[in-house]
């Protein structure tokens, strides 16, 4: 399943996933957007949100952008 995400790194907001009216998830992360730390934190938070292992969450597009596309493998 492909998920569009708006990532908010360095957030003072608590780390959470918020579903917008347009279907885009906003992911608030405390980690900075340096050396992939925010992406790694987003993978962990999305895995927790969807109840899958972090290895099942793959970043498809948007490595250096705040708008990202993730692929989540929910098959078991």
mmCIF file with all atom_site columns, C-alpha atoms in Angstrom:
data_model
loop_
_atom_site.group_PDB
_atom_site.id
_atom_site.type_symbol
_atom_site.label_atom_id
_atom_site.label_alt_id
_atom_site.label_comp_id
_atom_site.label_asym_id
_atom_site.label_entity_id
_atom_site.label_seq_id
_atom_site.pdbx_PDB_ins_code
_atom_site.Cartn_x
_atom_site.Cartn_y
_atom_site.Cartn_z
_atom_site.occupancy
_atom_site.B_iso_or_equiv
_atom_site.pdbx_formal_charge
_atom_site.auth_seq_id
_atom_site.auth_comp_id
_atom_site.auth_asym_id
_atom_site.auth_atom_id
_atom_site.pdbx_PDB_model_num
ATOM 1  C CA . UNK A 1 1  ? 0.000  0.000   0.000  1.00 0.00 ? 1  UNK A CA 1
ATOM 2  C CA . UNK A 1 2  ? 1.408  3.399   -0.974 1.00 0.00 ? 2  UNK A CA 1
ATOM 3  C CA . UNK A 1 3  ? 1.084  6.267   1.510  1.00 0.00 ? 3  UNK A CA 1
ATOM 4  C CA . UNK A 1 4  ? 1.667  9.986   0.838  1.00 0.00 ? 4  UNK A CA 1
ATOM 5  C CA . UNK A 1 5  ? 3.346  11.679  3.784  1.00 0.00 ? 5  UNK A CA 1
ATOM 6  C CA . UNK A 1 6  ? 4.105  15.276  4.718  1.00 0.00 ? 6  UNK A CA 1
ATOM 7  C CA . UNK A 1 7  ? 7.061  15.049  7.094  1.00 0.00 ? 7  UNK A CA 1
ATOM 8  C CA . UNK A 1 8  ? 7.610  17.699  9.760  1.00 0.00 ? 8  UNK A CA 1
ATOM 9  C CA . UNK A 1 9  ? 11.116 17.219  11.230 1.00 0.00 ? 9  UNK A CA 1
ATOM 10 C CA . UNK A 1 10 ? 12.446 19.148  14.262 1.00 0.00 ? 10 UNK A CA 1
ATOM 11 C CA . UNK A 1 11 ? 8.908  19.256  15.565 1.00 0.00 ? 11 UNK A CA 1
ATOM 12 C CA . UNK A 1 12 ? 8.166  20.582  19.009 1.00 0.00 ? 12 UNK A CA 1
ATOM 13 C CA . UNK A 1 13 ? 4.844  18.823  18.589 1.00 0.00 ? 13 UNK A CA 1
ATOM 14 C CA . UNK A 1 14 ? 4.844  15.297  20.010 1.00 0.00 ? 14 UNK A CA 1
ATOM 15 C CA . UNK A 1 15 ? 5.802  12.528  17.603 1.00 0.00 ? 15 UNK A CA 1
ATOM 16 C CA . UNK A 1 16 ? 2.609  11.391  15.938 1.00 0.00 ? 16 UNK A CA 1
ATOM 17 C CA . UNK A 1 17 ? 0.831  10.603  12.686 1.00 0.00 ? 17 UNK A CA 1
ATOM 18 C CA . UNK A 1 18 ? -2.140 12.814  11.765 1.00 0.00 ? 18 UNK A CA 1
ATOM 19 C CA . UNK A 1 19 ? -4.501 11.943  8.909  1.00 0.00 ? 19 UNK A CA 1
ATOM 20 C CA . UNK A 1 20 ? -5.528 14.985  6.853  1.00 0.00 ? 20 UNK A CA 1
ATOM 21 C CA . UNK A 1 21 ? -8.828 15.531  5.062  1.00 0.00 ? 21 UNK A CA 1
ATOM 22 C CA . UNK A 1 22 ? -7.069 14.992  1.716  1.00 0.00 ? 22 UNK A CA 1
ATOM 23 C CA . UNK A 1 23 ? -5.777 11.561  2.766  1.00 0.00 ? 23 UNK A CA 1
ATOM 24 C CA . UNK A 1 24 ? -2.195 12.734  3.208  1.00 0.00 ? 24 UNK A CA 1
ATOM 25 C CA . UNK A 1 25 ? -0.584 11.752  6.494  1.00 0.00 ? 25 UNK A CA 1
ATOM 26 C CA . UNK A 1 26 ? 1.311  14.431  8.398  1.00 0.00 ? 26 UNK A CA 1
ATOM 27 C CA . UNK A 1 27 ? 4.115  12.882  10.419 1.00 0.00 ? 27 UNK A CA 1
ATOM 28 C CA . UNK A 1 28 ? 5.587  14.968  13.232 1.00 0.00 ? 28 UNK A CA 1
ATOM 29 C CA . UNK A 1 29 ? 9.153  13.908  14.086 1.00 0.00 ? 29 UNK A CA 1
ATOM 30 C CA . UNK A 1 30 ? 11.520 15.357  16.683 1.00 0.00 ? 30 UNK A CA 1
ATOM 31 C CA . UNK A 1 31 ? 14.601 14.154  14.763 1.00 0.00 ? 31 UNK A CA 1
ATOM 32 C CA . UNK A 1 32 ? 16.394 16.672  12.540 1.00 0.00 ? 32 UNK A CA 1
ATOM 33 C CA . UNK A 1 33 ? 16.471 16.317  8.761  1.00 0.00 ? 33 UNK A CA 1
ATOM 34 C CA . UNK A 1 34 ? 20.199 15.593  8.806  1.00 0.00 ? 34 UNK A CA 1
ATOM 35 C CA . UNK A 1 35 ? 21.856 12.461  7.380  1.00 0.00 ? 35 UNK A CA 1
ATOM 36 C CA . UNK A 1 36 ? 18.524 10.633  7.044  1.00 0.00 ? 36 UNK A CA 1
ATOM 37 C CA . UNK A 1 37 ? 17.638 10.788  10.745 1.00 0.00 ? 37 UNK A CA 1
ATOM 38 C CA . UNK A 1 38 ? 14.147 12.166  10.101 1.00 0.00 ? 38 UNK A CA 1
ATOM 39 C CA . UNK A 1 39 ? 13.490 9.527   7.424  1.00 0.00 ? 39 UNK A CA 1
ATOM 40 C CA . UNK A 1 40 ? 14.569 6.731   9.781  1.00 0.00 ? 40 UNK A CA 1
ATOM 41 C CA . UNK A 1 41 ? 12.366 8.112   12.562 1.00 0.00 ? 41 UNK A CA 1
ATOM 42 C CA . UNK A 1 42 ? 9.445  8.399   10.126 1.00 0.00 ? 42 UNK A CA 1
ATOM 43 C CA . UNK A 1 43 ? 9.860  4.746   9.100  1.00 0.00 ? 43 UNK A CA 1
ATOM 44 C CA . UNK A 1 44 ? 9.749  3.649   12.754 1.00 0.00 ? 44 UNK A CA 1
ATOM 45 C CA . UNK A 1 45 ? 6.722  5.821   13.550 1.00 0.00 ? 45 UNK A CA 1
ATOM 46 C CA . UNK A 1 46 ? 4.792  4.691   10.454 1.00 0.00 ? 46 UNK A CA 1
ATOM 47 C CA . UNK A 1 47 ? 5.573  1.052   11.263 1.00 0.00 ? 47 UNK A CA 1
ATOM 48 C CA . UNK A 1 48 ? 4.193  1.533   14.760 1.00 0.00 ? 48 UNK A CA 1
ATOM 49 C CA . UNK A 1 49 ? 1.123  3.379   13.421 1.00 0.00 ? 49 UNK A CA 1
ATOM 50 C CA . UNK A 1 50 ? 0.276  0.602   10.929 1.00 0.00 ? 50 UNK A CA 1
ATOM 51 C CA . UNK A 1 51 ? 1.291  -2.271  13.212 1.00 0.00 ? 51 UNK A CA 1
ATOM 52 C CA . UNK A 1 52 ? 4.035  -3.675  11.010 1.00 0.00 ? 52 UNK A CA 1
ATOM 53 C CA . UNK A 1 53 ? 7.777  -4.211  11.386 1.00 0.00 ? 53 UNK A CA 1
ATOM 54 C CA . UNK A 1 54 ? 9.993  -1.277  10.334 1.00 0.00 ? 54 UNK A CA 1
ATOM 55 C CA . UNK A 1 55 ? 11.494 -3.532  7.638  1.00 0.00 ? 55 UNK A CA 1
ATOM 56 C CA . UNK A 1 56 ? 8.060  -3.555  5.931  1.00 0.00 ? 56 UNK A CA 1
ATOM 57 C CA . UNK A 1 57 ? 8.107  0.254   5.452  1.00 0.00 ? 57 UNK A CA 1
ATOM 58 C CA . UNK A 1 58 ? 10.088 1.486   2.439  1.00 0.00 ? 58 UNK A CA 1
ATOM 59 C CA . UNK A 1 59 ? 10.721 5.057   1.320  1.00 0.00 ? 59 UNK A CA 1
ATOM 60 C CA . UNK A 1 60 ? 9.849  5.123   -2.393 1.00 0.00 ? 60 UNK A CA 1
ATOM 61 C CA . UNK A 1 61 ? 10.196 8.816   -3.242 1.00 0.00 ? 61 UNK A CA 1
ATOM 62 C CA . UNK A 1 62 ? 11.206 12.035  -1.504 1.00 0.00 ? 62 UNK A CA 1
ATOM 63 C CA . UNK A 1 63 ? 14.470 11.227  0.247  1.00 0.00 ? 63 UNK A CA 1
ATOM 64 C CA . UNK A 1 64 ? 15.398 14.911  0.549  1.00 0.00 ? 64 UNK A CA 1
ATOM 65 C CA . UNK A 1 65 ? 11.896 16.400  0.396  1.00 0.00 ? 65 UNK A CA 1
ATOM 66 C CA . UNK A 1 66 ? 9.313  16.988  3.102  1.00 0.00 ? 66 UNK A CA 1
ATOM 67 C CA . UNK A 1 67 ? 6.717  15.347  0.826  1.00 0.00 ? 67 UNK A CA 1
ATOM 68 C CA . UNK A 1 68 ? 7.384  11.616  0.666  1.00 0.00 ? 68 UNK A CA 1
ATOM 69 C CA . UNK A 1 69 ? 5.881  8.424   -0.670 1.00 0.00 ? 69 UNK A CA 1
ATOM 70 C CA . UNK A 1 70 ? 6.174  5.268   1.423  1.00 0.00 ? 70 UNK A CA 1
ATOM 71 C CA . UNK A 1 71 ? 5.290  1.700   0.505  1.00 0.00 ? 71 UNK A CA 1
ATOM 72 C CA . UNK A 1 72 ? 3.981  -0.373  3.407  1.00 0.00 ? 72 UNK A CA 1
ATOM 73 C CA . UNK A 1 73 ? 3.869  -4.149  3.022  1.00 0.00 ? 73 UNK A CA 1
ATOM 74 C CA . UNK A 1 74 ? 0.979  -5.352  5.190  1.00 0.00 ? 74 UNK A CA 1
ATOM 75 C CA . UNK A 1 75 ? 0.987  -8.926  3.888  1.00 0.00 ? 75 UNK A CA 1
ATOM 76 C CA . UNK A 1 76 ? 1.774  -11.669 6.376  1.00 0.00 ? 76 UNK A CA 1
#
